[in-house]
Short mmCIF file of C-alpha atoms in Angstrom, two decimals:
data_model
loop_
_atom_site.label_atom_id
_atom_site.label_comp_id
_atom_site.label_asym_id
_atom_site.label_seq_id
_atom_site.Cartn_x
_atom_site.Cartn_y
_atom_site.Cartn_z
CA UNK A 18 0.00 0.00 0.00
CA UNK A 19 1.21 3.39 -1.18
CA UNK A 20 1.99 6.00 1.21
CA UNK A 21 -0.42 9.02 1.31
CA UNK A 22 0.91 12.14 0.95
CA UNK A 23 -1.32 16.00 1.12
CA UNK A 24 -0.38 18.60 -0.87
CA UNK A 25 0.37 21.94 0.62
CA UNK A 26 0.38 25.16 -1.39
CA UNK A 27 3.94 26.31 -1.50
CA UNK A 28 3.05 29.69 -0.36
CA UNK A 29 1.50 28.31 2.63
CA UNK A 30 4.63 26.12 3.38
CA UNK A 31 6.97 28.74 3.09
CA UNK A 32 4.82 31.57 5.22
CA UNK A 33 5.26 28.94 7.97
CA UNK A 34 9.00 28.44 7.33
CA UNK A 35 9.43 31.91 7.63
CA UNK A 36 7.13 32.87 10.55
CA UNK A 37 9.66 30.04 12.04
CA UNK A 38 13.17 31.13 11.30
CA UNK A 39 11.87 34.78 12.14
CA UNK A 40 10.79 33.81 15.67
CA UNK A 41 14.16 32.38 16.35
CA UNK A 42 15.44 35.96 15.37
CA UNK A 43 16.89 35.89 11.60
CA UNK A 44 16.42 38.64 9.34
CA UNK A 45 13.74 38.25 6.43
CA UNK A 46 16.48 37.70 3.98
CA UNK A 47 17.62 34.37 5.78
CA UNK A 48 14.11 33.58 6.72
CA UNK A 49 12.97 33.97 2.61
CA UNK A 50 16.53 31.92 2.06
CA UNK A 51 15.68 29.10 4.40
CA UNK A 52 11.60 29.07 2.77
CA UNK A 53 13.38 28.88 -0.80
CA UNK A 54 16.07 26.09 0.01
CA UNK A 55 13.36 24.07 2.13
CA UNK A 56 10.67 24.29 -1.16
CA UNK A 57 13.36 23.35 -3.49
CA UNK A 58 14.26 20.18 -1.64
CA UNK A 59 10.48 19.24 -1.05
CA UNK A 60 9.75 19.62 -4.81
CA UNK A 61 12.61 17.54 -5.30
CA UNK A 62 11.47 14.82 -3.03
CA UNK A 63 14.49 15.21 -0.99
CA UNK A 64 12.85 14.26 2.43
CA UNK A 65 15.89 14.10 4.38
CA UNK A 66 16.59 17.70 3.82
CA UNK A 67 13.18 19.56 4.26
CA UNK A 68 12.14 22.48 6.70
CA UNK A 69 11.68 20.19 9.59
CA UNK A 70 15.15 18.80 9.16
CA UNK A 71 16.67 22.01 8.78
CA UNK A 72 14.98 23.91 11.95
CA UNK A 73 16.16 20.16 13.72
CA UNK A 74 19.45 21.33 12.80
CA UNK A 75 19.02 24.67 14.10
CA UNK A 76 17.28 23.67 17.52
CA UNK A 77 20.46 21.06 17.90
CA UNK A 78 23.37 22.84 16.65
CA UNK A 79 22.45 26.26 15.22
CA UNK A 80 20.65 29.30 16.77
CA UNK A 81 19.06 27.11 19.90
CA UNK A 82 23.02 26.10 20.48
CA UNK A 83 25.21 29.11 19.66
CA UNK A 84 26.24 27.75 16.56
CA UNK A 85 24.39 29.65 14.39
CA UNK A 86 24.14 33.49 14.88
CA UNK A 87 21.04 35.30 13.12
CA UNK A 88 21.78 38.65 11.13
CA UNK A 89 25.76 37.64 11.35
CA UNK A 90 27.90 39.38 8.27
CA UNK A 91 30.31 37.34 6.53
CA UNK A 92 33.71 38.83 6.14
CA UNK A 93 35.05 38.33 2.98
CA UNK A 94 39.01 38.37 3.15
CA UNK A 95 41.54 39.94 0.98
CA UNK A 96 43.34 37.07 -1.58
CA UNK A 97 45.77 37.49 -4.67
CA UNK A 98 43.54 34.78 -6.47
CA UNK A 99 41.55 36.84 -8.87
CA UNK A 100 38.94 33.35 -9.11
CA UNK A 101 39.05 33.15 -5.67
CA UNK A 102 37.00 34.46 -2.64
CA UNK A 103 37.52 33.33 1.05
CA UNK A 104 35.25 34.07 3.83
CA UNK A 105 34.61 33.79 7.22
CA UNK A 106 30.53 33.16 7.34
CA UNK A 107 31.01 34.28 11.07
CA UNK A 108 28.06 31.36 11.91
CA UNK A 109 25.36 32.98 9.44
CA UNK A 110 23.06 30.85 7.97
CA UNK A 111 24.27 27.85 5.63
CA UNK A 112 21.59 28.07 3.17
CA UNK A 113 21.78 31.97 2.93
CA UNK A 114 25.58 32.02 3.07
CA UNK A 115 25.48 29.11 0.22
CA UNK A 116 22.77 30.52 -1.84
CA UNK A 117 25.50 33.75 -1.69
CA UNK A 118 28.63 31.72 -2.62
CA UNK A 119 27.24 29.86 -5.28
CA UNK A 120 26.04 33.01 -7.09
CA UNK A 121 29.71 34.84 -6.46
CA UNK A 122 31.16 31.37 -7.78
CA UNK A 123 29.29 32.02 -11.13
CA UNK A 124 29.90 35.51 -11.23
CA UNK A 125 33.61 34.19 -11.20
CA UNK A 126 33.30 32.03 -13.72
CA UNK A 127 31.56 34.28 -16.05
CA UNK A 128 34.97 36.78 -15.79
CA UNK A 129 37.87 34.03 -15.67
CA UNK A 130 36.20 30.39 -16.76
CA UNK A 131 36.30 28.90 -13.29
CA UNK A 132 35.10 30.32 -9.61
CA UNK A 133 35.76 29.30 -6.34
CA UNK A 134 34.54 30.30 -2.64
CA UNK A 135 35.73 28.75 0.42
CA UNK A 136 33.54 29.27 3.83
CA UNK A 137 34.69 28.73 7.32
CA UNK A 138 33.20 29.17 10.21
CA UNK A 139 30.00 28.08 8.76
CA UNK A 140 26.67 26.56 9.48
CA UNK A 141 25.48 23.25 7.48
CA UNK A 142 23.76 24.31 4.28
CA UNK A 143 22.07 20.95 4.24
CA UNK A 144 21.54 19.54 0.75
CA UNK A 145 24.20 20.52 -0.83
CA UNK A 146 22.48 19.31 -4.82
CA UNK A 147 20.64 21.53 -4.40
CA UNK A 148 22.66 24.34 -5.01
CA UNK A 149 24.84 22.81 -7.89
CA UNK A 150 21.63 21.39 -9.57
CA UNK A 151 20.22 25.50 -9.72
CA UNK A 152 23.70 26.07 -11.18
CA UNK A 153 23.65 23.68 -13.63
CA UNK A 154 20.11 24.76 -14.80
CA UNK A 155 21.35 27.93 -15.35
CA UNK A 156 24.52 26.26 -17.88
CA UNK A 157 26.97 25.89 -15.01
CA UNK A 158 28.84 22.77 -14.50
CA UNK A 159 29.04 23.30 -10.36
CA UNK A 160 30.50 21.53 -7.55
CA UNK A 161 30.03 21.78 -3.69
CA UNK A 162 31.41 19.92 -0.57
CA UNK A 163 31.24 20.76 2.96
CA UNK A 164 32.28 18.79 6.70
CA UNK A 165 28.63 17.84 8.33
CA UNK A 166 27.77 19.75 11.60
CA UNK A 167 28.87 16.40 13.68
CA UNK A 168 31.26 13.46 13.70
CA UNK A 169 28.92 10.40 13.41
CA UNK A 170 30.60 8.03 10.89
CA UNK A 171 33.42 5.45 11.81
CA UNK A 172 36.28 5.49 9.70
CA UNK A 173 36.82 2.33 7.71
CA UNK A 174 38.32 -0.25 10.02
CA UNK A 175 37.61 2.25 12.95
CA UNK A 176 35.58 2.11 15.81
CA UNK A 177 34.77 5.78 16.72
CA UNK A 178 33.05 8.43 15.02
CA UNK A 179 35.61 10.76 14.02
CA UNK A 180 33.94 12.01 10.44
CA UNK A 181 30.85 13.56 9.17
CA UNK A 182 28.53 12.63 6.83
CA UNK A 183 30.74 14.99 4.25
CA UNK A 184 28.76 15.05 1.02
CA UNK A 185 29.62 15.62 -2.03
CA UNK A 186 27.67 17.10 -4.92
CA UNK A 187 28.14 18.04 -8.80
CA UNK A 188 25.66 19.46 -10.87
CA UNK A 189 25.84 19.27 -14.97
CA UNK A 190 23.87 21.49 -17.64
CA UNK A 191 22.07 18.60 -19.39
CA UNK A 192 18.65 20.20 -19.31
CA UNK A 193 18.99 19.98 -22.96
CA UNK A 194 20.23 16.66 -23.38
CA UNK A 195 18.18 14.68 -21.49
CA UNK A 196 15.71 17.17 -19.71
CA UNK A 197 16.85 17.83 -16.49
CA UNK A 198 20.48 18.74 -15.01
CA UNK A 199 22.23 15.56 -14.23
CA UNK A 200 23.30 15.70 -10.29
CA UNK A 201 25.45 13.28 -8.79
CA UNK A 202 25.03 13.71 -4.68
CA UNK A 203 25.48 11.79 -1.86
CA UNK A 204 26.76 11.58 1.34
CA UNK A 205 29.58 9.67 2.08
CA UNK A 206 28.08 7.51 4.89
CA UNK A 207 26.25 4.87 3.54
CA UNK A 208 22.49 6.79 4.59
CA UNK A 209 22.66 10.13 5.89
CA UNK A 210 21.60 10.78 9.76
CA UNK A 211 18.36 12.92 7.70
CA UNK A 212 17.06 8.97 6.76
CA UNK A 213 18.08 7.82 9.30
CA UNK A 214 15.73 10.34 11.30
CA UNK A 215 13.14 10.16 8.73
CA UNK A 216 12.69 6.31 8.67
CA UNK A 217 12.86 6.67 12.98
CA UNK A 218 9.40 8.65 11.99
CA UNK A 219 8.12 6.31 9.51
CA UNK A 220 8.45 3.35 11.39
CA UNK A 221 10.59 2.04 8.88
CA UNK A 222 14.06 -0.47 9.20
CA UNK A 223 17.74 1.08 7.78
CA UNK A 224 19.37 -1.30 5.49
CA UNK A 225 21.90 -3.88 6.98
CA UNK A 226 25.21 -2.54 7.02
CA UNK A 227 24.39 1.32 7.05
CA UNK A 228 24.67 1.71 11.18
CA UNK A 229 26.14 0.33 14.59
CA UNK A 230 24.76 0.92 18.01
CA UNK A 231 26.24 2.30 21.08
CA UNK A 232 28.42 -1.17 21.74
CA UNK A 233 29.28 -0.90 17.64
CA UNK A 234 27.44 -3.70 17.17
CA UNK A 235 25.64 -3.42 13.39
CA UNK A 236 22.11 -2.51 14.20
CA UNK A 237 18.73 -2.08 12.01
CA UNK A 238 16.76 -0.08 14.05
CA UNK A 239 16.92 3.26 13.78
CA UNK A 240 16.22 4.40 17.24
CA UNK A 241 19.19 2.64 18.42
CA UNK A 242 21.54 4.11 15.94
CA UNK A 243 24.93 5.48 17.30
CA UNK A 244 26.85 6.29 14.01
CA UNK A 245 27.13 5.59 10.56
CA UNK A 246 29.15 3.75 8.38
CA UNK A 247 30.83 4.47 5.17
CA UNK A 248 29.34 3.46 1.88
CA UNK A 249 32.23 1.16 -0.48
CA UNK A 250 34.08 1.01 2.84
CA UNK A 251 37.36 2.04 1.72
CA UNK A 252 35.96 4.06 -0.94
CA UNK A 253 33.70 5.83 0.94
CA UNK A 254 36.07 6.46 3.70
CA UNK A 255 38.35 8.64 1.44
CA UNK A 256 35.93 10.23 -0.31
CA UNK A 257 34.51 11.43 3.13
CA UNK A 258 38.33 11.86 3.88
CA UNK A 259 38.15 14.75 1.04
CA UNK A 260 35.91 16.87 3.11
CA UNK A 261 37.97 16.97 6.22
CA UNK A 262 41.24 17.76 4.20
CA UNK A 263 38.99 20.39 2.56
CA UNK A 264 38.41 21.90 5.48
CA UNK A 265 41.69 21.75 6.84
CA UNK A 266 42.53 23.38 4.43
CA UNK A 267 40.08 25.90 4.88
CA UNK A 268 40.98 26.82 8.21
CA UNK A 269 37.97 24.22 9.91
CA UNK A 270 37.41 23.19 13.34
CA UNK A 271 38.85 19.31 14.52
CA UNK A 272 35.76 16.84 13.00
CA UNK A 273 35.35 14.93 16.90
CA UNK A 274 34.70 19.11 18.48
CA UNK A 275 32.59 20.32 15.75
CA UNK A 276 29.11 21.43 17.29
CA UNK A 277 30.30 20.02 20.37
CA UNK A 278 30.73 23.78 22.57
CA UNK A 279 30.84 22.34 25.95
CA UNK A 280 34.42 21.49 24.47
CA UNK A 281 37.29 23.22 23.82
CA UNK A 282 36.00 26.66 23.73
CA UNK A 283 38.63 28.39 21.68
CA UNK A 284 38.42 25.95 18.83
CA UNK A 285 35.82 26.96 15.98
CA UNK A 286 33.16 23.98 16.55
CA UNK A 287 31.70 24.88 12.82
CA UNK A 288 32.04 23.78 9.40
CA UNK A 289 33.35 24.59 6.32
CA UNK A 290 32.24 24.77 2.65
CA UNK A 291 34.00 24.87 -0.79
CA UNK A 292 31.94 25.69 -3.94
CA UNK A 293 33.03 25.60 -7.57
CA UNK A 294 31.39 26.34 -10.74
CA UNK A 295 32.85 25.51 -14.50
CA UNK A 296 31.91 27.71 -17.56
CA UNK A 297 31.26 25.03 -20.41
CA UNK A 298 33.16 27.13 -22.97
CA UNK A 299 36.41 27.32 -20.51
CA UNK A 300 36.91 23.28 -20.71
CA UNK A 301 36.65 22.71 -24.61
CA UNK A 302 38.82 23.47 -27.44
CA UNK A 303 36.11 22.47 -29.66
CA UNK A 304 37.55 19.48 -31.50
CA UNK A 305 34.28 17.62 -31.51
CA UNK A 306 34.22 14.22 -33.91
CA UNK A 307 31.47 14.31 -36.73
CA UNK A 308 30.81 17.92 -36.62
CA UNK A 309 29.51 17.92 -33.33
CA UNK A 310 29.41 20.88 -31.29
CA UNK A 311 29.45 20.50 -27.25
CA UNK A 312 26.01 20.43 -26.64
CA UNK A 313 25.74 17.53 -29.28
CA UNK A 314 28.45 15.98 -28.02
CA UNK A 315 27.41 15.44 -24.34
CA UNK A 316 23.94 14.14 -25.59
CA UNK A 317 25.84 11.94 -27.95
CA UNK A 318 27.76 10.48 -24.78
CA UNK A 319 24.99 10.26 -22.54
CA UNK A 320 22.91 8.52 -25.34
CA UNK A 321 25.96 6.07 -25.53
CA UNK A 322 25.65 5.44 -22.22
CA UNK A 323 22.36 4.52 -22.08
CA UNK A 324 22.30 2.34 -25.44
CA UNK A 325 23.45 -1.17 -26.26
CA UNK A 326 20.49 -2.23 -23.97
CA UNK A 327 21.23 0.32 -21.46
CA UNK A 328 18.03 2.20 -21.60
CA UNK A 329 16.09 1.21 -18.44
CA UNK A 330 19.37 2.79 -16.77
CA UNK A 331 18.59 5.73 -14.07
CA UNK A 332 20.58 8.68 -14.32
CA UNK A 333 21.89 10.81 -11.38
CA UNK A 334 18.83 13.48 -10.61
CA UNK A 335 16.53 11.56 -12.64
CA UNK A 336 14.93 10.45 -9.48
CA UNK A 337 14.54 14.12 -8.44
CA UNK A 338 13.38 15.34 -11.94
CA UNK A 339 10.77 13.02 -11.66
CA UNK A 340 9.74 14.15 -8.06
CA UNK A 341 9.85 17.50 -9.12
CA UNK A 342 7.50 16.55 -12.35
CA UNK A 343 4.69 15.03 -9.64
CA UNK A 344 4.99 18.37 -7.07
CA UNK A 345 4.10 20.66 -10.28
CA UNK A 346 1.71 18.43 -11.69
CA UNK A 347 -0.11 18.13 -7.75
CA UNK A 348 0.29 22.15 -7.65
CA UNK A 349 2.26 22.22 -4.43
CA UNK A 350 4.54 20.02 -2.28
CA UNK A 351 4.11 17.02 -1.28
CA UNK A 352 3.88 15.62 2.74
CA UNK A 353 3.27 12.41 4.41
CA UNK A 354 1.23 12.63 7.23
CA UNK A 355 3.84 12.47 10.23
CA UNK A 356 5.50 15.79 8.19
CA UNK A 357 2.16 17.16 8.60
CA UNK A 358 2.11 16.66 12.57
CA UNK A 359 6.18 17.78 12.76
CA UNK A 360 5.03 20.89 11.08
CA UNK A 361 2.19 21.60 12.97
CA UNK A 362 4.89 21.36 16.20
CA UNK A 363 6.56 24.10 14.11
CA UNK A 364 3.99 26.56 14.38
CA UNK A 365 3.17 25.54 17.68
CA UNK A 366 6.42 26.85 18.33
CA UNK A 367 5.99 30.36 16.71
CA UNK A 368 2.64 30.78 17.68
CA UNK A 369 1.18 30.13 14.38
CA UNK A 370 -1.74 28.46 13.15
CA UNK A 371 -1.40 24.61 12.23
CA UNK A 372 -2.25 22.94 9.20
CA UNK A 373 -5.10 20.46 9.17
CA UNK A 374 -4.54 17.07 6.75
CA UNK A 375 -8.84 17.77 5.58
CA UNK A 376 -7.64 20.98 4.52
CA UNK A 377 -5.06 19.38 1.48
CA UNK A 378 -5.92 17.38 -1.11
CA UNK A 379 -4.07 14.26 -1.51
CA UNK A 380 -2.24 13.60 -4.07
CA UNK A 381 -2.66 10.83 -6.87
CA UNK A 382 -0.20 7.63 -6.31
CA UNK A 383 2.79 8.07 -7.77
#
């Protein structure tokens, strides 16, 4: 039996996604930010990343938790690197800040070919595809990474939590080739602590092999869930890896402190973020077989890809294409019933007025 799910205007979602991020003191700018990033993952069908996951984040590690600072400036330092920007985000908003750095990363790349903006002293921007895949819509190839707000995956062979989640995302312009931007993102943990979280509210079991308990003992259940594991094992491990080095780099707080204030109070505690965006025309020299030109030639390659009895294949952001296809063709976004109840608990909180299920019309089975 298919789950049901209402559909909520998105005006109405994002008035309540505002009226919460403005009782917790942001500005309207970070509040409208938030709204926009939280309606672009619902449309996408990105679960794991909606509004109630992001003011989750906030009441654990952000504003509730000093982690986060409403109405903070980010300083944007002096560099010789004319495709380069560097900033301290001072503990401002993730998706604000991102939304920000992804735009200066194009306005780079528009001037010199390639962009790149490095955050510290961040707050988690959440799903980071989503960012890259509005780049890539716009004829961007763009890339983001970031360290999560907590160390909760084992290294491979470890026993301890000493990494985050660290996804990694990449966004393509292939609207034109195949109808949609291709979007390759995942975290690096075999589910992220979002599913994890979501399938605790659905009732539902993790897959074997994607968590250990408190004794580090593989476990199923998601309410007994201590950290996560690495997807590929080794593989996964170094691409997670990546992130932290990133962020070393950066100037980013030690992975086992971050969000963790009651510790070490003169190290940072935050995270970091790196964003790049490609211009198409910057990586070609145009030699293109049979006449092609680039935009021919990537269909030709994807089409190769997905011949010689290849055609059933699933390509990265299909999934969310697809999502996005069924929230437009419902007329808003799309919630299950216990997202319905967490958001009611949301304007409980701000002293707004909660949404009844009779109220939405449910949408057709998918």
């Amino acid at each position: 039996m298919s789950e049901t799910f209402y559909i909520v205007p998105e005006s109405e979602h994002n008035a309540l996604v505002v009226a919460a991020y403005r009782h917790r003191g942001f500005t309207e700018d970070e509040a409208a930010a938030a709204a926009r990033f939280s309606a672009h993952a619902s449309r996408h069908g990105i679960r794991t990343h909606n509004a109630i996951k992001a003011l989750h984040l906030d009441h654990l590690f952000g504003s509730m938790a000093g982690g986060c600072k409403p109405n903070a400036q980010i300083e944007k330092k002096s560099t010789r690197f004319a495709a380069s920007e560097i900033w301290n985000a001072n503990r401002k908003l993730g998706q604000a800040t991102a939304y920000e750095a992804m735009d200066t990363a194009i306005a780079l790349a528009d001037k010199y070919g390639i962009g790149q903006v490095s955050v510290d002293n961040a707050f988690h921007y959440l799903w980071g595809g989503g960012y890259v895949m509005e780049a890539a819509a716009r004829g961007y190839i763009a890339y983001t990474n970031c360290t999560a707000a907590l160390a909760e995956v084992v290294p491979f062979m470890g026993k301890f939590p000493t990494l985050g989640t660290n996804p990694h995302s990449w966004g393509f312009p292939t609207t034109d080739a195949v109808g949609f931007p291709l979007v390759v993102d995942w975290a690096t943990s075999v589910v992220a602590m979002g599913r994890v979280q979501q399938f605790a509210r659905e009732g539902t079991q993790l897959p074997a092999g994607a968590a250990v308990d408190k004794n580090g003992k593989p476990t199923t259940e998601p309410t007994e869930v201590a950290a996560l594991t690495t997807f590929g094992a080794h593989k996964g491990y170094g691409l997670s890896l990546i992130n932290e080095l990133m962020g070393a780099f950066i100037g980013g707080s030690l992975p086992t402190l971050r969000s963790r204030w009651e510790k070490q109070p003169d190290e940072k505690h935050t995270p970091a973020f790196y964003f790049q965006v490609i211009h198409p025309e910057a990586v070609s020299g145009g030699d293109f077989a049979l006449g092609r030109d680039q935009a021919a030639n990537v269909k030709a390659v994807l089409a190769d890809i997905l011949g010689h009895g290849n055609e059933s294949c699933i390509l990265p952001g299909q999934i969310e294409a697809e999502a996005a296809k069924r929230s437009d063709a419902a007329g808003g976004l799309l919630f299950s019933r216990a997202e319905i109840d967490a958001f009611n608990e949301i304007a409980q909180e701000c002293g707004e007025k909660g949404w009844k299920r009779d109220d939405f019309a449910v949408a057709p089975d998918a």
